[in-house]
Tab-separated table of C-alpha atoms and ligand atoms in Angstrom:
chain	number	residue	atom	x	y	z
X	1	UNK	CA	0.000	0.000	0.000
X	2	UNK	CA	1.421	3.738	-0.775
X	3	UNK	CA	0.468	6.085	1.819
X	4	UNK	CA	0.296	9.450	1.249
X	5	UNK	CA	-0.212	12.642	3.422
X	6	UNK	CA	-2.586	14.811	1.823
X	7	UNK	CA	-2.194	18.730	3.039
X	8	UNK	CA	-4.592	21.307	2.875
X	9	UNK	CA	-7.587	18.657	2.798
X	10	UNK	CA	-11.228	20.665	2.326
X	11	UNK	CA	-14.175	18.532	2.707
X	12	UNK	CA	-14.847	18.497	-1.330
X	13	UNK	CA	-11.124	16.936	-1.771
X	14	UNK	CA	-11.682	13.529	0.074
X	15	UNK	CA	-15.082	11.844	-1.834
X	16	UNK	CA	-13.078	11.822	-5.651
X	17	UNK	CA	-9.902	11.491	-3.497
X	18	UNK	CA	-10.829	8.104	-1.549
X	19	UNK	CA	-12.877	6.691	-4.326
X	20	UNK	CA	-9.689	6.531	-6.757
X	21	UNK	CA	-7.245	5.599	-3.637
X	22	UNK	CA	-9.787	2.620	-3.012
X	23	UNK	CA	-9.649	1.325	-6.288
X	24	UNK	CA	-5.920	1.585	-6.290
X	25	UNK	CA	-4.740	1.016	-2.867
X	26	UNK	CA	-3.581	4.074	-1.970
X	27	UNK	CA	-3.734	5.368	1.545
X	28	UNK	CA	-4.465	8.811	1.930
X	29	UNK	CA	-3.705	10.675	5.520
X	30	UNK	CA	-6.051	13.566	5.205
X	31	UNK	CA	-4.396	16.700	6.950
X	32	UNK	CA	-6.130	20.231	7.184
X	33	UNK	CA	-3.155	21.789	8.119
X	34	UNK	CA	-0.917	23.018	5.197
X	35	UNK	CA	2.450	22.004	4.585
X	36	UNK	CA	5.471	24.173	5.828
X	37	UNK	CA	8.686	23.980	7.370
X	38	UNK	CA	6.357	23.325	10.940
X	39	UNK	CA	3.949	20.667	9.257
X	40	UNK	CA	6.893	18.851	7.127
X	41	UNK	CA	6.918	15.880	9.813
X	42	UNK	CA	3.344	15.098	9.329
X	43	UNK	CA	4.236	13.340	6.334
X	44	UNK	CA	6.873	11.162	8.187
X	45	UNK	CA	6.482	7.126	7.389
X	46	UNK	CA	4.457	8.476	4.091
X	47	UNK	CA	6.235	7.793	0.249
X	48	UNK	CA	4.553	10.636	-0.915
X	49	UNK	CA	2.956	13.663	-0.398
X	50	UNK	CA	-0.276	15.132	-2.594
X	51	UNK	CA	-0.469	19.377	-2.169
X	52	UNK	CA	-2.474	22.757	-3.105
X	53	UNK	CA	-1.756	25.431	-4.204
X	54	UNK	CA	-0.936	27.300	-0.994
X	55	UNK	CA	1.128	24.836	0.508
X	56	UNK	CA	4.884	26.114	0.751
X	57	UNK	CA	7.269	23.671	-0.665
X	58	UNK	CA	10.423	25.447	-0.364
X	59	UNK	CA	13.913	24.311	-0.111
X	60	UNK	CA	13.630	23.872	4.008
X	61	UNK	CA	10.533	21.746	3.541
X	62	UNK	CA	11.805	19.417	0.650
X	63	UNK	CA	15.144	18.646	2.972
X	64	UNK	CA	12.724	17.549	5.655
X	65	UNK	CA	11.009	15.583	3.123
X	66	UNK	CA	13.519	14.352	1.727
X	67	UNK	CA	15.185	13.343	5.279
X	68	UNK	CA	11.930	11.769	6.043
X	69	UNK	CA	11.809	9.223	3.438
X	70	UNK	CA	9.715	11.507	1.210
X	71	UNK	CA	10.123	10.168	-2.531
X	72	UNK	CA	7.367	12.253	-4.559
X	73	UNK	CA	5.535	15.470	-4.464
X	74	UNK	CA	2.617	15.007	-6.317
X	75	UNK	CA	0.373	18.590	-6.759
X	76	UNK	CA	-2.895	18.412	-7.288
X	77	UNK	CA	-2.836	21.620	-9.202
X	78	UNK	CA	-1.717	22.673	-12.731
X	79	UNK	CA	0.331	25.837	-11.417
X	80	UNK	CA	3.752	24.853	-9.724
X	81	UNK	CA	4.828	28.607	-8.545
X	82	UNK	CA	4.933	27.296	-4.637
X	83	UNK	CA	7.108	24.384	-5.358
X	84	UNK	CA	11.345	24.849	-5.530
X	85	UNK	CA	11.403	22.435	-8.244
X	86	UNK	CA	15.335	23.496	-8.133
X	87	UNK	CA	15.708	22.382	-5.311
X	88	UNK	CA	13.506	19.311	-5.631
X	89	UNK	CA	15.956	18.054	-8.707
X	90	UNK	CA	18.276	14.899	-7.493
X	91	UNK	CA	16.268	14.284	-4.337
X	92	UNK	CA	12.527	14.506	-4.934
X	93	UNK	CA	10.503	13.597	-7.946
X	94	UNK	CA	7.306	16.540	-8.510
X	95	UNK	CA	4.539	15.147	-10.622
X	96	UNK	CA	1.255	17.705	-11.353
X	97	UNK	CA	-1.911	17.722	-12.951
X	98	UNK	CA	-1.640	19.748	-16.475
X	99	UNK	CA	-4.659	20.382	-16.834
X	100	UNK	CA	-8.301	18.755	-15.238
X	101	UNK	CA	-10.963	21.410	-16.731
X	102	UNK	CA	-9.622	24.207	-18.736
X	103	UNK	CA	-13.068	24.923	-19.229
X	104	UNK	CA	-14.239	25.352	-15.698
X	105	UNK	CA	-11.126	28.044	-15.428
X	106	UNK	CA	-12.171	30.287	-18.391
X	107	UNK	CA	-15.850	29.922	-18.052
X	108	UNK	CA	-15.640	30.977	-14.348
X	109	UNK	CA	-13.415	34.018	-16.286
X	110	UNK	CA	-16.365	34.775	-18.221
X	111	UNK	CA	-18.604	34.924	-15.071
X	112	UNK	CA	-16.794	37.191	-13.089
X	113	UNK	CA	-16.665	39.337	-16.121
X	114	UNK	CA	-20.591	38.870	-16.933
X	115	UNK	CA	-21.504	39.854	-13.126
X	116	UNK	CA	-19.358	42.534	-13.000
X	117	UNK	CA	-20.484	44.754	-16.302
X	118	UNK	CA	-24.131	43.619	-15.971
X	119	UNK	CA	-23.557	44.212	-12.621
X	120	UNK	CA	-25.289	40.790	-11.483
X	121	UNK	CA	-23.942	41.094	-7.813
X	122	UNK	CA	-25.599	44.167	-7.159
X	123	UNK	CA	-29.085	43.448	-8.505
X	124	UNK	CA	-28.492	39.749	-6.545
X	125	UNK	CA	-28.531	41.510	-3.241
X	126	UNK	CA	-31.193	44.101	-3.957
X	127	UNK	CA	-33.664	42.121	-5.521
X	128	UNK	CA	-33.316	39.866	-1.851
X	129	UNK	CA	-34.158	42.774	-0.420
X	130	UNK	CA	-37.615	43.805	-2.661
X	131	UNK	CA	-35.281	46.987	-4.116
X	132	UNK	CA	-36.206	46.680	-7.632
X	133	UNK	CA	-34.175	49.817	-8.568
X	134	UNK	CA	-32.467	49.527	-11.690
X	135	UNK	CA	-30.196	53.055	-10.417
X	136	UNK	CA	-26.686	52.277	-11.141
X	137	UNK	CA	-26.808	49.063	-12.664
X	138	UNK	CA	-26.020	50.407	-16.606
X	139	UNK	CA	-23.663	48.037	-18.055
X	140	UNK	CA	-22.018	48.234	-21.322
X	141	UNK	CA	-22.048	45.226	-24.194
X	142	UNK	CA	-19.096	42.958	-24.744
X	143	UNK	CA	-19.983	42.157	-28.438
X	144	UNK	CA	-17.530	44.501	-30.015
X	145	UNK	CA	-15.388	45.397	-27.241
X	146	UNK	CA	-11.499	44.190	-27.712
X	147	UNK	CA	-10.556	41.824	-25.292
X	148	UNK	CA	-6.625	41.522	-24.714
X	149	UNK	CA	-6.039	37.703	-23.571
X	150	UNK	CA	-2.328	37.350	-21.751
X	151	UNK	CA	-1.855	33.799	-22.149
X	152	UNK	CA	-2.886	31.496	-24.776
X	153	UNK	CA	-2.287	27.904	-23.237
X	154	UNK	CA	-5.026	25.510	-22.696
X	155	UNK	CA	-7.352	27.945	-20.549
X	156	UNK	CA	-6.624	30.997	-22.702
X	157	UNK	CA	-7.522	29.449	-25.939
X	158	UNK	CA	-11.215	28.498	-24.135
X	159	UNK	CA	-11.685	31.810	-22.819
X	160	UNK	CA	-10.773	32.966	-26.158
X	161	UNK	CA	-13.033	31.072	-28.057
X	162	UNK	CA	-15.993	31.735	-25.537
X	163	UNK	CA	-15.162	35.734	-25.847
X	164	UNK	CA	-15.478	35.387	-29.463
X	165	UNK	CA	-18.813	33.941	-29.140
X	166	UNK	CA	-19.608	36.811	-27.533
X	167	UNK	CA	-19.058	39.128	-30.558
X	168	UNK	CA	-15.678	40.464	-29.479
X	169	UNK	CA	-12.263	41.379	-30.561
X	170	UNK	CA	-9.658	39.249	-29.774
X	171	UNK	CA	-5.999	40.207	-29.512
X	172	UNK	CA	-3.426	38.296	-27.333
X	173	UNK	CA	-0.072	38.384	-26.072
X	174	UNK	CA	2.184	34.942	-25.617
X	175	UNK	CA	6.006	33.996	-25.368
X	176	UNK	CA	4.776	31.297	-27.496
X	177	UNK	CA	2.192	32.146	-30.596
X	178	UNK	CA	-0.062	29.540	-31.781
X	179	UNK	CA	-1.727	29.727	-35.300
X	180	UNK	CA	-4.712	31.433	-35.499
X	181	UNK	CA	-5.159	34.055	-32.942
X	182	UNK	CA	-3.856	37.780	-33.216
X	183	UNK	CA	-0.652	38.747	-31.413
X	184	UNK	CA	0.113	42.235	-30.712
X	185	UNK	CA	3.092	43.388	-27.998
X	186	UNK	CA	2.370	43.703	-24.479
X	187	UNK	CA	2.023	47.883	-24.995
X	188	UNK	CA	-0.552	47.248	-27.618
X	189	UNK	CA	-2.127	44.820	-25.632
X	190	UNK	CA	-2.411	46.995	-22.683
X	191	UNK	CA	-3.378	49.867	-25.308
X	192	UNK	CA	-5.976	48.676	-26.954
X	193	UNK	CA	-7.858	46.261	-24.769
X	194	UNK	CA	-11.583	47.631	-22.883
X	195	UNK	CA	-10.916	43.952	-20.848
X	196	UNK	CA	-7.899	42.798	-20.187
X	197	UNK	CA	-7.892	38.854	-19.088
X	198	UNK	CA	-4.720	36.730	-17.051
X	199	UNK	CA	-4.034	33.473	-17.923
X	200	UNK	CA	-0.174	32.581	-18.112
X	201	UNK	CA	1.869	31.417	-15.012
X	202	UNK	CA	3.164	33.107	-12.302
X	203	UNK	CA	7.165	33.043	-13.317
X	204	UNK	CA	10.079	35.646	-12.305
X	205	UNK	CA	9.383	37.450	-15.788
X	206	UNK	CA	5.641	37.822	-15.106
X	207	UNK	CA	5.524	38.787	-11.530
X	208	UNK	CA	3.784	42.078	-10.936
X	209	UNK	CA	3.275	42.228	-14.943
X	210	UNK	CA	0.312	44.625	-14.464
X	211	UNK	CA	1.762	47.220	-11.999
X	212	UNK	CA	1.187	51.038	-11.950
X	213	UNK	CA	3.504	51.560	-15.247
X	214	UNK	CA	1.072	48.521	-17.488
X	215	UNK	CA	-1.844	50.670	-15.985
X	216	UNK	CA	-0.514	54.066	-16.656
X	217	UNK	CA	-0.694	52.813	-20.946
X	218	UNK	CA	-4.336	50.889	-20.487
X	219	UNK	CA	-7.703	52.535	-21.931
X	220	UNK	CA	-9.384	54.199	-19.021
X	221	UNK	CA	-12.039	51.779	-17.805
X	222	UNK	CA	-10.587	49.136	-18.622
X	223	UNK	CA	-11.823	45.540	-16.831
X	224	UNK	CA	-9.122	43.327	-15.384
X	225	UNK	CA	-10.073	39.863	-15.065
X	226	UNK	CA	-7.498	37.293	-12.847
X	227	UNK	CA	-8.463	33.879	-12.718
X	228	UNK	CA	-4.138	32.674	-12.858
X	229	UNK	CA	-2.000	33.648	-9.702
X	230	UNK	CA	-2.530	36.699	-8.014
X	231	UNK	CA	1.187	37.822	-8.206
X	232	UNK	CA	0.565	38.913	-11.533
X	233	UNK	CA	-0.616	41.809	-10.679
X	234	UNK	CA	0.733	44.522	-8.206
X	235	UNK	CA	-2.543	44.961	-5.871
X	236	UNK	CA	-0.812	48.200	-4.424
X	237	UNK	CA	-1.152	49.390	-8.142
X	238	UNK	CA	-4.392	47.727	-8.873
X	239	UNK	CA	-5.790	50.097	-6.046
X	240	UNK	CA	-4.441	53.510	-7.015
X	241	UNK	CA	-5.560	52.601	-10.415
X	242	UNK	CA	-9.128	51.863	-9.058
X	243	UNK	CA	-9.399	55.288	-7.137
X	244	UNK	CA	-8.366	57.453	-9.942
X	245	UNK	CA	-11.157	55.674	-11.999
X	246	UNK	CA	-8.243	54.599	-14.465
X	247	UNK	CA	-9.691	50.769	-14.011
X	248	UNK	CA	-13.426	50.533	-14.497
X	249	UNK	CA	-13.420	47.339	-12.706
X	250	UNK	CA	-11.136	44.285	-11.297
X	251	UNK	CA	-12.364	40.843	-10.981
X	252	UNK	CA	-10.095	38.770	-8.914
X	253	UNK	CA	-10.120	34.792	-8.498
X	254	UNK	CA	-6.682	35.247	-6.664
X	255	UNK	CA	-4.555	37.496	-4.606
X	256	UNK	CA	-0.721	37.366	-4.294
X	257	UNK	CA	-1.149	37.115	-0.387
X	258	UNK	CA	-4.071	34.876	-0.110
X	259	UNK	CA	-2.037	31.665	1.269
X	260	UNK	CA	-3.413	32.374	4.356
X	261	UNK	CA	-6.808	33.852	3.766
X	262	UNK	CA	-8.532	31.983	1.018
X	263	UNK	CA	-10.348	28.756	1.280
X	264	UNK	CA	-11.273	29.254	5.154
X	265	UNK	CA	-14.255	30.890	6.310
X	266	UNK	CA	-12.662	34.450	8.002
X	267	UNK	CA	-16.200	35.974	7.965
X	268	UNK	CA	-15.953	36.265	12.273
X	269	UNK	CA	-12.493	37.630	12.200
X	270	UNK	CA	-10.771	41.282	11.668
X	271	UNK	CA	-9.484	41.347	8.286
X	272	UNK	CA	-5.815	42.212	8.760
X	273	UNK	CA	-4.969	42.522	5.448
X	274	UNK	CA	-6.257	46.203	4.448
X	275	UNK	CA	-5.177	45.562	1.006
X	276	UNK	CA	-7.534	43.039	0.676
X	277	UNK	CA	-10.214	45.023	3.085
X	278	UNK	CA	-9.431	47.835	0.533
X	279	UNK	CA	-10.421	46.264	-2.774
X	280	UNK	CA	-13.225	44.472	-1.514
X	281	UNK	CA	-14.854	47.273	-0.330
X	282	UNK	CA	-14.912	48.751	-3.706
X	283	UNK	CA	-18.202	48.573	-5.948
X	284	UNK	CA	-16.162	47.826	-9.021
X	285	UNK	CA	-14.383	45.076	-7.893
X	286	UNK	CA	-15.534	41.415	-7.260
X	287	UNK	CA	-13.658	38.932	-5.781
X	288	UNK	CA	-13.841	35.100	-5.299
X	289	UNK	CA	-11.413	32.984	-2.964
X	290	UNK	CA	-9.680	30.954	-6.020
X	291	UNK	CA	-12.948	28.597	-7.049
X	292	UNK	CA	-12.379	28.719	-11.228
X	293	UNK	CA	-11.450	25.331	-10.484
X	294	UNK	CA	-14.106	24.267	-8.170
X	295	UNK	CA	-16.680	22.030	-10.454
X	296	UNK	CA	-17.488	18.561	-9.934
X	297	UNK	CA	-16.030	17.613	-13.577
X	298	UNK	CA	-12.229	19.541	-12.148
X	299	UNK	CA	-12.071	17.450	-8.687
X	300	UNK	CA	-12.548	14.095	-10.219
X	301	UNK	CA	-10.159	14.722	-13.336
X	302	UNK	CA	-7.707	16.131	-10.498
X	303	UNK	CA	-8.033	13.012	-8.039
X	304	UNK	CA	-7.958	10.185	-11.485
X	305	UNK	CA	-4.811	12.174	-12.640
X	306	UNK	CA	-2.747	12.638	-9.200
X	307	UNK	CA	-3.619	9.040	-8.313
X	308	UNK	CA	-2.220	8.101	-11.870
X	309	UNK	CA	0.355	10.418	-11.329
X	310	UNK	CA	1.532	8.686	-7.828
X	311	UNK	CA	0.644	4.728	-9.461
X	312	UNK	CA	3.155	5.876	-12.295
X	313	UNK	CA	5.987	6.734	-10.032
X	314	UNK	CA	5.574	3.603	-7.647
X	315	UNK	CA	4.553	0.958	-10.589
X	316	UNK	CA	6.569	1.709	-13.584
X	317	UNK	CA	10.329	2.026	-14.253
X	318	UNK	CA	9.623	4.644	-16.747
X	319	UNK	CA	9.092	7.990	-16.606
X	320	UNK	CA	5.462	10.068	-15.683
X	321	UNK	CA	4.060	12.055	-18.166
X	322	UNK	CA	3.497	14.673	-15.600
X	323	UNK	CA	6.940	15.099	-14.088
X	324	UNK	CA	8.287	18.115	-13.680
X	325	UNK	CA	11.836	18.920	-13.536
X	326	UNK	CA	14.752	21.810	-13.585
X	327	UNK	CA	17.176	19.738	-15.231
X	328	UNK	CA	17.326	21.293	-18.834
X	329	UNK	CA	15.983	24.424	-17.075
X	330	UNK	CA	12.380	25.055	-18.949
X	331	UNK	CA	9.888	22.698	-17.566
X	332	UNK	CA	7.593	22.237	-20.815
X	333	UNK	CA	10.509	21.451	-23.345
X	334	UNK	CA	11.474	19.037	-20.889
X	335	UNK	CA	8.601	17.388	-20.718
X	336	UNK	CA	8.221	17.199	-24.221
X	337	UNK	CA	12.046	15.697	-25.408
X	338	UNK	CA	12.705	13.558	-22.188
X	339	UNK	CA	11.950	9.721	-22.483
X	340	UNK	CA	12.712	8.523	-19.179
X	341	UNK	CA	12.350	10.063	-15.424
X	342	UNK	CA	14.300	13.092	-14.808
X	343	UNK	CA	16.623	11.735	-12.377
O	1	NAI	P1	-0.759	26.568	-19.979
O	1	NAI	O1	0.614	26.135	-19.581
O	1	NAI	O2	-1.548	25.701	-20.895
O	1	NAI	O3	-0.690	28.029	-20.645
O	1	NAI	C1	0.085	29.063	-20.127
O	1	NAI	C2	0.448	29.963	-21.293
O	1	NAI	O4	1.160	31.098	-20.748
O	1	NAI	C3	1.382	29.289	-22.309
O	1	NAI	O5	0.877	29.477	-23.607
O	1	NAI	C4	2.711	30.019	-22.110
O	1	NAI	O6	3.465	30.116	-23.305
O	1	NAI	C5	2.222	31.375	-21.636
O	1	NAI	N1	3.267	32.155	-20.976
O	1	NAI	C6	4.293	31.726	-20.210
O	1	NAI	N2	5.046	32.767	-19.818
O	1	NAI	C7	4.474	33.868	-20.353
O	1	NAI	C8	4.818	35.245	-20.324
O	1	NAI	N3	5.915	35.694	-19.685
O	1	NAI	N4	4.016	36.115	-20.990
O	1	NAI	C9	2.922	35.671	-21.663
O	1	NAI	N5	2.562	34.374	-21.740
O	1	NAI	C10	3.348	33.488	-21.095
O	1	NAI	O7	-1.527	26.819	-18.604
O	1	NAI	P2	-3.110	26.839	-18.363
O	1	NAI	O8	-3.587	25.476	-18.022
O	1	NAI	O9	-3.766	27.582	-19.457
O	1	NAI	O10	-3.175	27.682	-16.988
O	1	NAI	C11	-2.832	29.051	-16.953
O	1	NAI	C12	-2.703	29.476	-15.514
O	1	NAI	O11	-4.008	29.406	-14.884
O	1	NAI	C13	-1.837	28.529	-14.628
O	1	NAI	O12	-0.491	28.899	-14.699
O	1	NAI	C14	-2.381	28.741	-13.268
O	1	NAI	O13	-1.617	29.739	-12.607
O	1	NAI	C15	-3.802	29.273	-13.490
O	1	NAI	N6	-4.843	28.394	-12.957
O	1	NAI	C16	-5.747	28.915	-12.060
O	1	NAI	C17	-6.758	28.137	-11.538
O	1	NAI	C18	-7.785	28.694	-10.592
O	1	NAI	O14	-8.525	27.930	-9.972
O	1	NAI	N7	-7.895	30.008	-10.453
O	1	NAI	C19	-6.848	26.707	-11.883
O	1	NAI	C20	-5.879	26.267	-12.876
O	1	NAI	C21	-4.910	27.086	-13.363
């Protein structure tokens, strides 16, 4: 039997989770603390362990892993930011899950742009309260806006295709052009777009990529939709462009510092982060506590992959289709060229 310690558990992880580990014979030890440099011996007399997207797999906590008889790290996420994979090389194989439901990502990036220019949250909550009022809910069309997609992997390329059933104008910006789909530089990008949308990684060269100098050359008004890593954008920025009515609206599915807020209930605390407090007090700006992923279809793709991922590792001499490594230093032409396990 593999045994695994699972961090970060929520209640919707463990149904998909169990079913697959039954049928496979993995043991998972459910955890609902996250891992750290504190947490790291949880996992001792475990061969692997499974981990979110907050945990924090840095160099500390892969030593202790490694020390402990640790042999895989096995995300159950698509994104890899909070994993050293450096430091992983030599001692630690990292497997992740590419990609479960593109489509829930980009359609919940529709929604959050739908509610916020028809304004759907506000007329929610007054309609509940018999305010029929239509006074401040004008919206404006998409069809024939231009929307500027950063990112055109798997969960761009849906979003795109959804915001050109919509009517719109598509332009995009990638390191990595696909036929098909109208490139333009960054400046353009941020020039010409009334919606601006987020969907590559969070990487050293894309950190903070909308800060106040990206806002200074967008159209005024302009809606910025997140649904990737919130590090992508500098929320300092994202603020002073909201109050001098340079950004007509932010929708956020993630926040560089939510690691510690997002996915618990905080509703009876004090909100220490006044960022945070900041931006969601604003009208314009609507924010959910990283859910594009959250559909039924996602979890069970993500539980049948990881527990493929982790039955790959332990059962076959080859390699996983889903390793990642540092080796060659860039992950996806690795994974393309290698034929056996990185190390
Ligand atoms: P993908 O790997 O298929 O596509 C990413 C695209 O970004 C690629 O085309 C790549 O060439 C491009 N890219 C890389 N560096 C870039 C740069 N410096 N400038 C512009 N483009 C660059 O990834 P996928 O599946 O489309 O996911 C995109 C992101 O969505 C993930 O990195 C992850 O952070 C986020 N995500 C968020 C979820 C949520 O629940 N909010 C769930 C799943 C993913």
């Amino acid at each position: 039997m593999i045994k695994v310690a699972f961090y970060d558990t929520k209640a919707y992880d463990k149904p998909s989770f169990e079913h697959y580990g039954a049928i496979h014979d993995i043991q998972f030890r459910f955890l609902e603390t996250k891992l750290n440099k504190d947490t790291a011996t949880l996992a001792e007399g475990c061969d692997a362990v499974c981990v979110f997207v907050n945990d924090s797999v840095d160099a500390d906590v892969i030593e202790q892993l490694y020390h402990s008889g640790v042999k895989l790290i096995a995300l159950r996420s698509a994104g890899y930011n909070n994993v050293d994979v450096r430091a992983a090389f030599g001692k630690i194989h990292v497997v992740h899950v590419p990609a479960y439901s593109p489509y829930a990502v980009a359609e919940h990036a529709m929604a959050l742009l739908l509610t916020s220019v028809r304004r759907i949250h506000k007329a929610y909550n007054r309609t509940r309260e018999f305010n029929f009022s239509l006074s401040g809910l004008t919206g404006f069309d998409l069809h024939g806006k231009t929307v500027g997609v950063i990112g055109t992997g798997k969960i761009g390329r849906i979003f795109i295709d959804i915001c050109r059933g919509f009517g719109m104008k598509v332009i995009a910006y990638d390191l990595y052009p696909v036929e098909g789909i109208d490139y333009v530089s960054l400046e353009t990008l941020f020039a010409e777009s009334d919606v601006i949308s987020l969907h590559c990684p969070l990487t050293e060269d894309t950190k903070h990529m909308i800060n106040s100098s990206a806002i200074e050359k967008m159209k005024k008004g302009v809606v910025i939709v997140n649904t990737s890593r919130g590090a992508l954008i500098d929320a300092e920025a994202l603020l002073d462009g909201i109050k001098s009515r340079k950004i007509g609206a932010a929708c956020l599915d993630v926040y560089e510092e939510e690691a510690d807020i997002f996915f618990e209930d905080r509703s009876g605390h004090i909100m220490d982060d006044e960022l945070l407090s900041l931006l969601i007090s604003m009208p314009n700006v609507i924010v959910t506590s990283h859910q594009a992923f959250l559909t039924e279809d996602a979890l069970n793709n993500i539980a049948e992959t990881t527990v493929n991922n982790i039955l790959s590792y332990y059962n076959n001499d080859g390699m996983c289709d889903n390793e990642l490594c540092y080796r060659c230093g860039n992950i996806e032409r690795c994974k393309k060229e290698r034929k056996q396990r990185c190390f």
